[in-house]
XYZ file of C-alpha atoms in Angstrom:
719
model
C -228.587 -104.021 -18.678
C -228.573 -100.974 -20.981
C -231.509 -100.209 -23.279
C -229.478 -101.104 -26.342
C -228.435 -104.498 -25.029
C -230.168 -107.564 -26.432
C -232.893 -109.089 -24.363
C -231.905 -112.132 -22.328
C -232.376 -115.315 -24.267
C -233.566 -118.335 -22.320
C -230.827 -120.936 -22.399
C -231.807 -124.378 -23.548
C -229.931 -127.613 -23.592
C -228.002 -129.503 -20.974
C -224.683 -127.812 -21.715
C -226.194 -124.347 -21.360
C -227.703 -125.270 -17.996
C -224.441 -126.891 -16.913
C -222.499 -123.759 -17.837
C -224.918 -121.549 -15.915
C -224.699 -123.818 -12.859
C -220.890 -123.746 -12.885
C -220.895 -119.960 -13.299
C -223.276 -119.460 -10.362
C -221.346 -121.867 -8.116
C -217.896 -121.020 -9.451
C -216.034 -121.240 -6.132
C -217.398 -124.682 -5.309
C -216.657 -126.029 -8.783
C -213.101 -124.717 -8.629
C -212.620 -126.219 -5.153
C -213.837 -129.602 -6.423
C -211.278 -129.512 -9.236
C -208.493 -128.554 -6.840
C -209.453 -131.455 -4.574
C -209.386 -133.752 -7.609
C -205.943 -132.409 -8.484
C -204.517 -133.055 -5.026
C -206.177 -136.457 -4.786
C -204.980 -137.605 -8.212
C -201.385 -136.537 -7.630
C -201.394 -138.058 -4.134
C -202.800 -141.291 -5.541
C -200.076 -141.390 -8.172
C -197.430 -140.904 -5.483
C -198.878 -143.713 -3.374
C -199.137 -146.120 -6.308
C -195.614 -145.221 -7.501
C -196.255 -146.603 -11.007
C -193.638 -148.244 -13.197
C -193.468 -147.766 -16.954
C -191.844 -150.168 -19.394
C -191.219 -150.510 -23.126
C -191.140 -154.296 -22.943
C -193.212 -155.731 -25.774
C -194.901 -159.118 -25.705
C -196.586 -160.517 -28.821
C -198.469 -163.655 -27.889
C -198.638 -166.054 -30.794
C -195.794 -164.464 -32.752
C -192.937 -166.658 -33.916
C -190.502 -164.921 -31.526
C -192.855 -165.429 -28.572
C -193.393 -169.092 -29.493
C -189.630 -169.608 -29.709
C -189.152 -167.930 -26.340
C -191.820 -170.172 -24.751
C -190.153 -173.296 -26.125
C -186.773 -172.128 -24.864
C -188.175 -171.392 -21.411
C -189.735 -174.842 -21.189
C -186.583 -176.610 -22.411
C -183.879 -174.513 -20.745
C -185.228 -171.961 -18.238
C -181.793 -170.577 -17.475
C -181.165 -169.687 -21.121
C -184.469 -167.814 -21.336
C -184.212 -166.033 -17.975
C -184.517 -162.213 -17.976
C -181.071 -160.663 -17.884
C -179.021 -157.517 -18.257
C -175.400 -156.696 -18.970
C -172.911 -155.077 -16.594
C -170.100 -153.695 -18.756
C -166.592 -152.848 -17.507
C -164.178 -150.630 -19.428
C -160.785 -149.021 -18.985
C -158.984 -146.576 -21.226
C -155.523 -147.771 -20.198
C -154.289 -151.232 -19.357
C -156.820 -154.035 -19.196
C -159.825 -154.985 -17.121
C -157.837 -158.000 -15.915
C -155.428 -155.608 -14.190
C -158.272 -154.926 -11.733
C -159.354 -158.554 -11.426
C -159.775 -158.492 -7.662
C -162.166 -155.536 -7.925
C -164.076 -157.287 -10.709
C -164.327 -160.468 -8.625
C -165.684 -158.485 -5.669
C -168.241 -156.872 -7.941
C -169.353 -160.224 -9.343
C -169.769 -161.580 -5.822
C -171.830 -158.561 -4.790
C -173.982 -158.869 -7.927
C -174.732 -162.512 -7.068
C -176.032 -161.372 -3.690
C -178.602 -158.947 -5.100
C -182.314 -159.766 -4.731
C -183.793 -161.886 -7.552
C -180.374 -162.544 -9.132
C -180.093 -166.211 -10.119
C -176.760 -166.234 -11.965
C -173.813 -164.028 -12.898
C -171.790 -165.265 -15.869
C -168.031 -165.341 -16.269
C -167.071 -162.035 -17.941
C -166.584 -161.994 -21.709
C -163.477 -159.948 -22.545
C -162.615 -158.072 -25.742
C -159.503 -158.934 -27.730
C -157.570 -155.920 -26.369
C -158.713 -156.627 -22.806
C -160.073 -153.101 -22.260
C -163.769 -154.059 -22.244
C -165.587 -156.921 -20.550
C -169.161 -157.685 -19.605
C -171.046 -160.121 -17.458
C -174.626 -161.292 -17.925
C -176.754 -161.007 -14.778
C -179.835 -163.285 -14.825
C -183.007 -162.782 -12.782
C -186.026 -164.803 -11.685
C -188.457 -161.931 -12.449
C -188.979 -159.543 -15.316
C -186.697 -156.559 -14.874
C -189.505 -154.007 -15.191
C -190.973 -155.292 -11.907
C -187.813 -154.299 -10.012
C -188.429 -150.572 -10.444
C -185.979 -147.715 -10.953
C -184.782 -147.885 -7.348
C -183.050 -151.179 -8.131
C -180.396 -149.136 -9.945
C -179.136 -147.999 -6.544
C -178.487 -151.610 -5.591
C -176.620 -152.164 -8.860
C -174.492 -149.106 -8.148
C -173.675 -150.390 -4.677
C -172.730 -153.832 -6.011
C -170.462 -152.377 -8.712
C -168.785 -149.889 -6.370
C -165.595 -152.016 -6.016
C -164.987 -151.868 -9.764
C -165.548 -148.111 -9.860
C -163.287 -147.578 -6.866
C -160.537 -149.441 -8.749
C -160.815 -146.998 -11.642
C -162.941 -149.068 -14.002
C -165.834 -147.576 -15.904
C -169.130 -149.393 -15.293
C -172.324 -149.160 -17.355
C -175.536 -151.176 -17.571
C -176.671 -152.470 -20.958
C -179.086 -154.886 -22.573
C -182.528 -154.996 -20.986
C -181.259 -153.203 -17.890
C -182.684 -150.126 -19.630
C -186.046 -151.186 -18.191
C -184.857 -150.073 -14.771
C -182.066 -147.609 -15.573
C -184.141 -145.384 -17.839
C -185.059 -142.419 -15.622
C -188.692 -141.515 -15.122
C -189.991 -138.977 -17.610
C -189.203 -135.453 -16.458
C -190.118 -132.934 -19.111
C -190.716 -130.025 -16.745
C -188.399 -127.760 -18.739
C -190.314 -128.523 -21.941
C -193.613 -127.894 -20.205
C -192.436 -124.539 -18.844
C -191.235 -123.428 -22.275
C -194.540 -124.450 -23.857
C -196.580 -122.702 -21.170
C -194.433 -119.574 -21.410
C -194.847 -119.294 -25.163
C -198.587 -119.972 -24.819
C -198.890 -117.144 -22.283
C -197.209 -114.675 -24.640
C -199.496 -115.686 -27.514
C -202.608 -115.427 -25.334
C -201.595 -111.955 -24.168
C -201.145 -110.866 -27.770
C -204.473 -112.391 -28.783
C -206.666 -111.201 -25.928
C -204.811 -108.105 -24.819
C -205.987 -108.980 -21.309
C -204.027 -110.545 -18.467
C -206.970 -112.414 -16.936
C -208.198 -113.678 -20.302
C -204.689 -114.948 -21.069
C -203.903 -116.526 -17.695
C -207.248 -118.247 -17.140
C -207.020 -120.762 -20.054
C -203.492 -121.650 -18.943
C -204.443 -122.227 -15.321
C -207.483 -124.321 -16.255
C -205.388 -126.389 -18.671
C -202.651 -126.946 -16.089
C -205.174 -128.106 -13.491
C -206.775 -130.569 -15.910
C -203.365 -131.832 -17.058
C -202.326 -132.335 -13.431
C -205.446 -134.393 -12.772
C -204.819 -136.343 -15.966
C -201.209 -137.126 -15.041
C -202.351 -138.311 -11.619
C -205.070 -140.564 -13.032
C -202.700 -142.022 -15.652
C -200.243 -142.799 -12.846
C -202.947 -144.470 -10.753
C -204.112 -146.571 -13.710
C -200.463 -147.464 -14.410
C -200.460 -149.223 -11.063
C -202.647 -151.860 -12.722
C -201.746 -151.531 -16.401
C -198.149 -151.132 -17.509
C -197.864 -148.159 -19.842
C -194.914 -147.378 -22.105
C -192.323 -144.956 -20.752
C -193.557 -142.323 -23.232
C -197.128 -142.470 -21.860
C -196.818 -139.736 -19.183
C -195.082 -137.359 -21.595
C -197.588 -138.042 -24.374
C -200.492 -137.472 -21.978
C -198.981 -134.221 -20.726
C -198.166 -132.964 -24.208
C -201.589 -133.741 -25.633
C -203.518 -132.644 -22.550
C -201.682 -129.329 -22.356
C -202.135 -128.642 -26.060
C -205.851 -129.361 -26.312
C -206.546 -128.026 -22.825
C -205.255 -124.554 -23.655
C -206.963 -124.630 -27.048
C -210.384 -125.647 -25.705
C -210.213 -123.001 -22.979
C -209.137 -120.461 -25.607
C -212.160 -121.220 -27.811
C -214.546 -120.886 -24.882
C -212.947 -117.717 -23.503
C -213.057 -116.076 -26.937
C -216.759 -116.846 -27.290
C -217.462 -115.655 -23.740
C -215.817 -112.297 -24.345
C -217.841 -111.883 -27.531
C -221.042 -112.632 -25.608
C -220.078 -109.970 -23.055
C -219.401 -107.473 -25.848
C -222.834 -108.280 -27.249
C -224.351 -107.108 -23.956
C -225.153 -110.347 -22.134
C -224.606 -110.505 -18.353
C -221.802 -112.848 -17.184
C -223.845 -115.882 -16.122
C -225.927 -115.773 -19.282
C -222.765 -115.226 -21.361
C -221.242 -118.341 -19.807
C -224.426 -120.298 -20.446
C -224.580 -119.197 -24.076
C -220.883 -119.978 -24.491
C -221.162 -123.547 -23.235
C -224.438 -124.046 -25.111
C -222.755 -123.050 -28.379
C -218.985 -123.588 -28.304
C -219.274 -126.242 -25.613
C -220.812 -128.632 -28.137
C -217.883 -128.073 -30.497
C -215.387 -128.663 -27.678
C -217.102 -131.876 -26.613
C -217.321 -133.100 -30.178
C -213.656 -132.262 -30.785
C -212.586 -134.097 -27.617
C -214.788 -137.044 -28.544
C -213.215 -137.206 -32.002
C -209.704 -137.319 -30.546
C -210.724 -139.890 -27.903
C -212.414 -142.154 -30.463
C -209.342 -142.005 -32.703
C -207.039 -142.868 -29.795
C -209.197 -145.697 -28.445
C -209.344 -147.058 -31.985
C -205.714 -148.058 -31.468
C -206.967 -151.021 -29.445
C -208.277 -152.436 -32.721
C -204.657 -153.142 -33.637
C -204.721 -156.014 -31.178
C -201.445 -154.689 -29.729
C -201.873 -153.932 -26.037
C -198.661 -151.866 -25.991
C -200.086 -149.427 -28.562
C -203.632 -149.618 -27.240
C -202.530 -148.666 -23.725
C -200.584 -145.690 -25.083
C -203.824 -144.579 -26.714
C -205.686 -145.154 -23.443
C -203.233 -142.985 -21.490
C -203.637 -140.158 -24.005
C -207.428 -140.638 -24.003
C -207.549 -140.220 -20.232
C -205.805 -136.872 -20.579
C -208.135 -135.722 -23.386
C -211.329 -136.824 -21.601
C -210.341 -135.073 -18.372
C -209.377 -131.952 -20.332
C -212.696 -131.998 -22.180
C -214.576 -132.374 -18.887
C -212.672 -129.447 -17.394
C -213.513 -127.360 -20.453
C -217.262 -127.559 -19.791
C -217.076 -127.278 -15.993
C -213.874 -125.678 -14.709
C -213.574 -123.136 -17.528
C -217.217 -121.926 -17.165
C -216.663 -121.658 -13.408
C -213.549 -119.540 -13.946
C -215.379 -117.384 -16.493
C -218.258 -116.915 -14.071
C -215.820 -115.972 -11.315
C -214.065 -113.228 -13.299
C -217.244 -112.115 -15.109
C -217.073 -108.575 -16.443
C -213.613 -108.118 -14.936
C -212.023 -110.342 -17.562
C -210.656 -107.253 -19.360
C -209.798 -105.302 -16.231
C -206.032 -105.662 -16.637
C -205.204 -105.057 -20.291
C -202.010 -104.755 -22.302
C -203.680 -102.865 -25.136
C -206.423 -100.267 -25.291
C -209.134 -102.183 -27.131
C -209.250 -105.926 -26.453
C -210.955 -107.868 -29.223
C -212.843 -111.136 -29.453
C -214.166 -112.989 -32.469
C -215.099 -110.907 -35.477
C -214.274 -107.548 -36.974
C -217.385 -107.395 -39.177
C -218.573 -108.426 -42.633
C -215.951 -106.394 -44.476
C -212.810 -107.453 -42.649
C -209.728 -108.990 -44.267
C -211.027 -112.530 -43.804
C -214.102 -111.780 -45.922
C -211.904 -110.181 -48.561
C -209.694 -113.266 -48.530
C -212.767 -115.485 -48.930
C -213.855 -113.430 -51.939
C -210.389 -113.853 -53.466
C -210.571 -117.643 -53.106
C -214.101 -117.671 -54.522
C -212.730 -116.150 -57.751
C -209.821 -118.634 -58.058
C -210.801 -121.807 -56.168
C -208.994 -124.225 -58.495
C -205.740 -122.264 -58.195
C -205.841 -122.323 -54.392
C -206.858 -125.999 -54.323
C -204.034 -126.963 -56.678
C -201.473 -125.000 -54.683
C -202.522 -126.596 -51.397
C -202.635 -130.163 -52.692
C -199.295 -129.761 -54.481
C -197.642 -128.508 -51.306
C -198.893 -131.454 -49.238
C -197.939 -133.982 -51.917
C -194.390 -132.587 -52.097
C -194.038 -132.829 -48.323
C -195.321 -136.415 -48.456
C -192.736 -137.650 -51.005
C -190.249 -138.951 -48.366
C -193.075 -141.087 -46.956
C -192.485 -143.662 -49.693
C -189.035 -144.456 -48.295
C -190.184 -144.791 -44.680
C -188.416 -147.580 -42.802
C -189.959 -148.742 -39.559
C -187.803 -150.174 -36.812
C -186.729 -149.788 -33.210
C -184.484 -146.905 -32.201
C -181.676 -148.597 -30.294
C -179.623 -147.361 -27.330
C -177.031 -145.909 -29.695
C -179.371 -142.954 -30.208
C -179.753 -142.253 -26.486
C -178.038 -139.222 -24.887
C -174.240 -139.688 -24.576
C -174.345 -139.672 -20.770
C -177.027 -142.362 -20.586
C -175.696 -145.587 -19.035
C -177.382 -147.711 -21.713
C -175.727 -145.596 -24.431
C -172.314 -145.907 -22.733
C -172.618 -149.689 -22.463
C -173.836 -149.852 -26.067
C -170.857 -147.866 -27.355
C -168.271 -149.829 -25.349
C -169.569 -153.132 -26.726
C -169.959 -151.819 -30.285
C -166.478 -150.324 -30.453
C -164.667 -153.345 -28.994
C -163.543 -156.349 -31.008
C -163.590 -160.058 -30.420
C -166.234 -162.774 -29.893
C -169.306 -161.227 -28.246
C -168.344 -157.686 -29.279
C -168.906 -155.397 -32.199
C -172.043 -153.508 -33.354
C -174.135 -156.655 -33.727
C -173.383 -157.805 -30.197
C -175.954 -155.257 -29.009
C -178.676 -157.026 -30.962
C -178.112 -160.794 -30.967
C -180.871 -163.101 -32.152
C -181.384 -166.661 -30.956
C -182.249 -169.319 -33.522
C -184.459 -172.030 -32.020
C -185.190 -175.260 -33.903
C -187.697 -177.724 -32.460
C -186.406 -181.218 -33.293
C -188.809 -183.205 -31.098
C -190.761 -184.488 -34.075
C -188.153 -184.059 -36.793
C -187.952 -186.740 -39.490
C -184.208 -186.122 -39.907
C -181.508 -186.750 -37.329
C -180.501 -183.971 -34.966
C -176.980 -183.903 -36.402
C -178.337 -183.582 -39.953
C -180.635 -180.728 -38.935
C -177.737 -179.037 -37.151
C -175.538 -179.308 -40.251
C -178.266 -177.938 -42.513
C -178.897 -174.953 -40.232
C -175.158 -174.274 -39.969
C -174.779 -174.205 -43.753
C -177.766 -171.887 -44.048
C -176.349 -169.454 -41.505
C -172.955 -169.492 -43.227
C -174.580 -168.397 -46.491
C -176.706 -165.626 -44.989
C -175.326 -162.136 -45.681
C -174.709 -159.474 -43.006
C -174.073 -161.975 -40.200
C -170.844 -161.189 -38.344
C -170.712 -164.540 -36.549
C -172.889 -167.193 -34.973
C -172.325 -169.753 -32.253
C -172.254 -173.458 -32.989
C -175.682 -175.013 -33.464
C -176.025 -177.209 -30.383
C -178.873 -179.070 -28.638
C -180.297 -178.107 -25.270
C -179.726 -180.475 -22.332
C -183.052 -182.235 -22.891
C -182.282 -182.603 -26.608
C -185.603 -181.087 -27.689
C -184.195 -177.945 -29.266
C -181.231 -176.776 -31.283
C -179.875 -173.338 -30.456
C -177.524 -170.816 -32.041
C -176.901 -167.167 -31.243
C -176.590 -164.984 -34.351
C -174.698 -161.682 -34.248
C -175.565 -159.290 -37.104
C -172.825 -157.233 -38.713
C -174.424 -153.922 -37.712
C -176.355 -152.306 -34.854
C -179.965 -153.347 -34.108
C -181.557 -150.310 -35.788
C -179.605 -150.738 -39.041
C -181.505 -151.719 -42.186
C -179.106 -154.626 -42.709
C -180.015 -156.073 -39.301
C -183.657 -156.043 -40.293
C -182.526 -157.787 -43.468
C -180.852 -160.501 -41.403
C -184.090 -161.121 -39.491
C -186.118 -161.218 -42.704
C -183.623 -163.608 -44.289
C -183.593 -165.951 -41.279
C -187.366 -166.171 -40.949
C -188.216 -165.991 -44.646
C -185.497 -167.941 -46.466
C -182.520 -169.287 -44.538
C -184.272 -171.437 -41.924
C -187.292 -172.516 -44.007
C -184.988 -173.612 -46.847
C -182.529 -175.377 -44.547
C -185.272 -177.287 -42.737
C -187.456 -178.130 -45.727
C -188.590 -181.731 -45.474
C -187.178 -182.259 -41.967
C -190.408 -181.606 -40.084
C -188.513 -179.323 -37.668
C -190.070 -175.857 -37.200
C -187.761 -172.919 -36.527
C -188.022 -169.625 -34.683
C -185.909 -166.513 -34.221
C -186.286 -165.056 -30.748
C -184.731 -162.572 -28.357
C -185.294 -158.864 -27.742
C -184.192 -157.761 -31.208
C -186.254 -160.436 -32.955
C -189.381 -159.548 -30.964
C -188.951 -155.911 -31.991
C -188.871 -156.919 -35.649
C -191.964 -159.068 -35.139
C -193.604 -156.034 -33.561
C -192.604 -153.946 -36.583
C -194.126 -156.436 -39.000
C -197.318 -156.682 -36.945
C -197.634 -152.888 -36.988
C -197.289 -152.897 -40.778
C -200.006 -155.520 -41.113
C -202.467 -153.813 -38.777
C -201.963 -150.153 -39.639
C -204.521 -150.369 -42.495
C -207.085 -151.674 -39.983
C -206.515 -148.697 -37.687
C -206.731 -146.281 -40.605
C -210.014 -147.821 -41.769
C -211.576 -147.725 -38.291
C -210.539 -144.131 -37.583
C -211.717 -142.972 -41.005
C -215.066 -144.729 -40.635
C -215.636 -143.298 -37.153
C -214.670 -139.779 -38.246
C -216.878 -139.983 -41.324
C -219.873 -141.098 -39.282
C -219.367 -138.413 -36.638
C -218.978 -135.594 -39.158
C -221.902 -136.802 -41.249
C -224.118 -136.895 -38.175
C -223.153 -133.420 -36.991
C -223.138 -131.516 -40.287
C -225.928 -133.496 -42.030
C -223.788 -133.762 -45.133
C -222.121 -136.469 -47.196
C -219.701 -134.177 -49.022
C -218.151 -132.457 -46.000
C -216.988 -135.653 -44.222
C -215.642 -137.075 -47.490
C -213.571 -133.922 -48.031
C -212.450 -133.906 -44.406
C -211.239 -137.503 -44.628
C -209.297 -136.854 -47.844
C -207.731 -133.624 -46.586
C -206.682 -135.191 -43.314
C -205.114 -138.138 -45.114
C -203.064 -135.654 -47.133
C -202.048 -133.818 -43.956
C -201.019 -137.039 -42.225
C -199.028 -138.172 -45.256
C -197.190 -134.851 -45.384
C -196.417 -135.095 -41.656
C -195.031 -138.601 -42.141
C -192.892 -137.354 -45.019
C -191.331 -134.609 -42.918
C -190.606 -137.099 -40.115
C -188.786 -139.367 -42.563
C -186.755 -136.437 -43.919
C -185.705 -135.296 -40.436
C -185.076 -138.557 -38.577
C -184.417 -141.167 -41.246
C -182.648 -138.964 -43.781
C -181.049 -136.804 -41.094
C -182.133 -133.442 -42.526
C -181.751 -131.088 -39.569
C -181.846 -133.853 -36.954
C -178.790 -132.366 -35.240
C -180.963 -129.409 -34.230
C -183.037 -131.871 -32.208
C -179.933 -133.284 -30.505
C -179.807 -136.503 -32.556
C -176.337 -137.369 -33.820
C -177.303 -140.156 -36.215
C -179.949 -141.245 -38.686
C -182.587 -143.469 -37.116
C -185.571 -145.443 -38.393
C -189.087 -144.321 -37.600
C -190.074 -146.085 -34.369
C -192.532 -148.825 -35.308
C -195.548 -147.582 -33.400
C -195.094 -143.844 -34.077
C -196.985 -143.797 -37.421
C -199.956 -145.587 -35.857
C -200.013 -143.250 -32.851
C -199.524 -140.207 -35.051
C -202.338 -141.161 -37.393
C -204.842 -141.387 -34.558
C -203.700 -138.177 -32.863
C -203.168 -136.132 -36.035
C -206.518 -137.148 -37.413
C -208.247 -136.214 -34.179
C -206.490 -132.858 -33.826
C -206.978 -131.978 -37.504
C -210.670 -132.640 -37.144
C -210.760 -130.222 -34.204
C -209.891 -127.178 -36.309
C -212.144 -128.227 -39.167
C -215.015 -128.771 -36.747
C -214.694 -125.242 -35.350
C -214.356 -123.730 -38.832
C -217.049 -125.735 -40.602
C -219.475 -125.378 -37.684
C -219.293 -121.582 -38.092
C -219.642 -121.890 -41.870
C -222.631 -124.159 -41.330
C -224.132 -121.724 -38.817
C -223.912 -118.881 -41.351
C -225.158 -121.063 -44.217
C -228.288 -122.024 -42.272
C -229.054 -118.323 -41.850
C -228.090 -116.878 -45.246
C -227.862 -119.765 -47.782
C -224.995 -117.675 -49.241
C -221.901 -119.841 -49.752
C -219.373 -117.014 -50.235
C -220.660 -115.087 -47.260
C -220.772 -118.233 -45.113
C -217.155 -119.158 -45.869
C -216.108 -115.584 -45.148
C -218.027 -115.620 -41.879
C -216.456 -118.922 -40.887
C -212.934 -117.678 -41.578
C -213.619 -114.332 -39.905
C -215.140 -115.625 -36.674
C -212.574 -118.397 -36.247
C -209.535 -116.836 -37.917
C -208.007 -115.224 -34.867
C -208.842 -117.980 -32.421
C -207.804 -120.925 -34.650
C -204.563 -119.198 -35.642
C -203.816 -118.541 -31.996
C -204.762 -122.074 -30.991
C -202.512 -123.486 -33.711
C -199.601 -121.299 -32.600
C -200.083 -122.404 -29.004
C -200.384 -126.107 -29.770
C -197.369 -125.933 -32.090
C -195.311 -124.218 -29.389
C -196.362 -126.817 -26.810
C -195.498 -129.729 -29.080
C -192.202 -128.252 -30.269
C -191.118 -127.640 -26.685
C -191.189 -131.421 -26.154
C -188.619 -131.980 -28.903
C -186.095 -131.120 -26.168
C -186.951 -134.448 -24.509
C -183.997 -136.877 -24.328
C -186.251 -139.664 -25.645
C -186.115 -140.014 -29.430
C -189.672 -141.388 -29.649
C -191.013 -138.319 -27.832
C -189.062 -136.101 -30.238
C -190.677 -137.920 -33.174
C -194.191 -137.588 -31.814
C -193.677 -133.963 -30.785
C -192.280 -132.871 -34.148
C -194.820 -134.886 -36.120
C -197.740 -133.416 -34.180
C -196.363 -129.877 -34.439
C -195.925 -130.200 -38.200
C -199.434 -131.589 -38.616
C -200.946 -128.697 -36.658
C -199.067 -126.138 -38.760
C -200.130 -127.790 -42.011
C -203.723 -128.120 -40.896
C -204.009 -124.545 -39.627
C -202.425 -123.072 -42.763
C -202.609 -125.216 -45.895
C -205.827 -127.050 -45.026
C -207.749 -124.251 -43.308
C -206.638 -121.349 -45.503
C -206.368 -123.052 -48.891
C -208.073 -126.416 -49.148
C -211.223 -126.075 -47.038
C -212.318 -122.694 -48.485
C -211.507 -123.657 -52.088
C -213.390 -126.962 -51.882
C -216.345 -125.244 -50.191
C -216.557 -122.816 -53.114
C -216.113 -125.478 -55.772
C -218.849 -127.692 -54.341
C -221.295 -124.830 -53.665
C -224.703 -126.008 -52.479
C -223.578 -129.618 -52.920
C -221.594 -129.223 -49.678
C -224.859 -129.604 -47.783
C -226.406 -132.480 -49.756
C -227.747 -135.168 -47.475
C -230.117 -138.056 -48.292
C -233.497 -137.676 -46.614
C -233.530 -141.263 -45.412
C -230.245 -140.775 -43.576
C -231.525 -137.493 -42.167
C -234.460 -139.318 -40.601
C -232.399 -142.230 -39.261
C -229.320 -140.523 -37.808
C -229.582 -138.708 -34.456
C -229.213 -134.947 -34.455
C -226.166 -133.470 -32.739
C -226.176 -129.683 -32.477
C -222.896 -127.781 -32.594
């Protein structure tokens, strides 16, 4: 070490010692992670997990109706899918022998219990048969599609078009393959890292570490999916989130490491100091995201909770890699990290006390109210569309045009006749339990019939008839529009809220509306009821964590308010793009769609966690300077200066990663990807550059007010 270099500082703390250990044994640590990568991916391949969007809501009115129907008439409640035939010239009946052969072959497939007589449209060009099963379709796996194709080969050979609709999408939906999106995101991240660091090794290393941790995460999620059924979006969400935070965490650590080297510390000590300092911030950031995601289980909805679990697995593994694999890689490259450069003078964290960030901080200190007003106004304007948000389920009509579910959906929607039309893709079954009714079955049937006749937006309904055991009355209701239409939601609300209760008043016969479409509306309503619970839990957890770390009441209160504004603005932009259709064609969506029911809940947890990440890194540096100088203006300037380059770069990278996933064919993934990208942009610009500095200046010393009693009770967590 040169005479001018600072004397070695003994490293204290578990993270510092862990970083030093990984740096000294870098090869072994890297080998362990590579073994984990191979093992996780091999385990996923062996398990061959299945993913499904099937939603079950125990105790809901739709689930209760389905249980009654299963007990009374198992064949009517059996899992089923639609095989749709179509011809552009002539009629399906012209190829009757081929259709008959296909029906025979379908009856011979494993787990098939019945194949119905085809229902034919009025012009004869479209027909479909209902194929019933003795198991849930999701258990059959994607490979079952090959058997369907083989069974329907006679119809195809005769020139008929064949597509699979209804709940067949549980097996026909291809496994998530977003490799192209991942490559685009990684490519953009590499360019940004090269521009930021000016060094090839410094740019490549965060990417490689992130990719390894994401690979392990994907493997573990797949292994867990062998026991728990995750939604089809789970692997993509895990990859997207793991890649985004993985690159960012490695970027923060690499930036700090290079600064430690520039300050004259030898490599192993630089790694130790890096993990001892920035490692705490990384762990806290990962913990914040994980807590927010696991909080989704408080909704009581296993479908949403398991999505949060899948994303949490990715974040936890990424966080673990950040404090082990990244230090090992840094220790391996050591002083050679800037050996291959793309510019003459690579830089790290700060340019000094008189750089542009300090000048910007001084500008805000002179006009804090102006900057605060501008930032809040911008977020409020973006949030305006939020007040017209309509939750629902995005139906198959929004799938890619070449998707078999979309083809079947369009053929049925565009045809005419009983069992066809837009509403035929979303029928609802009315179930009336007459076992203990005080009125006669015929009277109840007449009352229900009159009620259905007077309900708007119903295209048609079948006669209200009893089941074979006489315990239930059934009718299939076909809405006038597609399942995702607002009017279809209105039909469900009318049936459950007015039509059936009014028709059955005084009869003692309870009623239910069941079926796939009805269960999706029940899911929507449950989400609405439980979203406030999730918001309260996430806010409380975030407040407690921030208060404990920064020993302040004011800072967590501001953070909660600012993040609520950011989330609201992100929601507003989602509504404008997907529900209003502003620019949705750019994302490959040809129609306006509702916001998928669980997206706001997922987004709130993820956005809140990610937003906290940037604020944690910024405020921790402001706090570090404040503890040394007690100068608010200088501390804010120091915080912006030391984190300005790295947070801006991290935000660019995460935005690029998220936006790359908008190319996914799945609309829900597009929603999550765009919403997360928008939130990152807003947080890294409006919140970090306008709202946080202006509120820090306005509050002054009050930022750091903390009751002494709380200070003694709460544990100390060092950043």
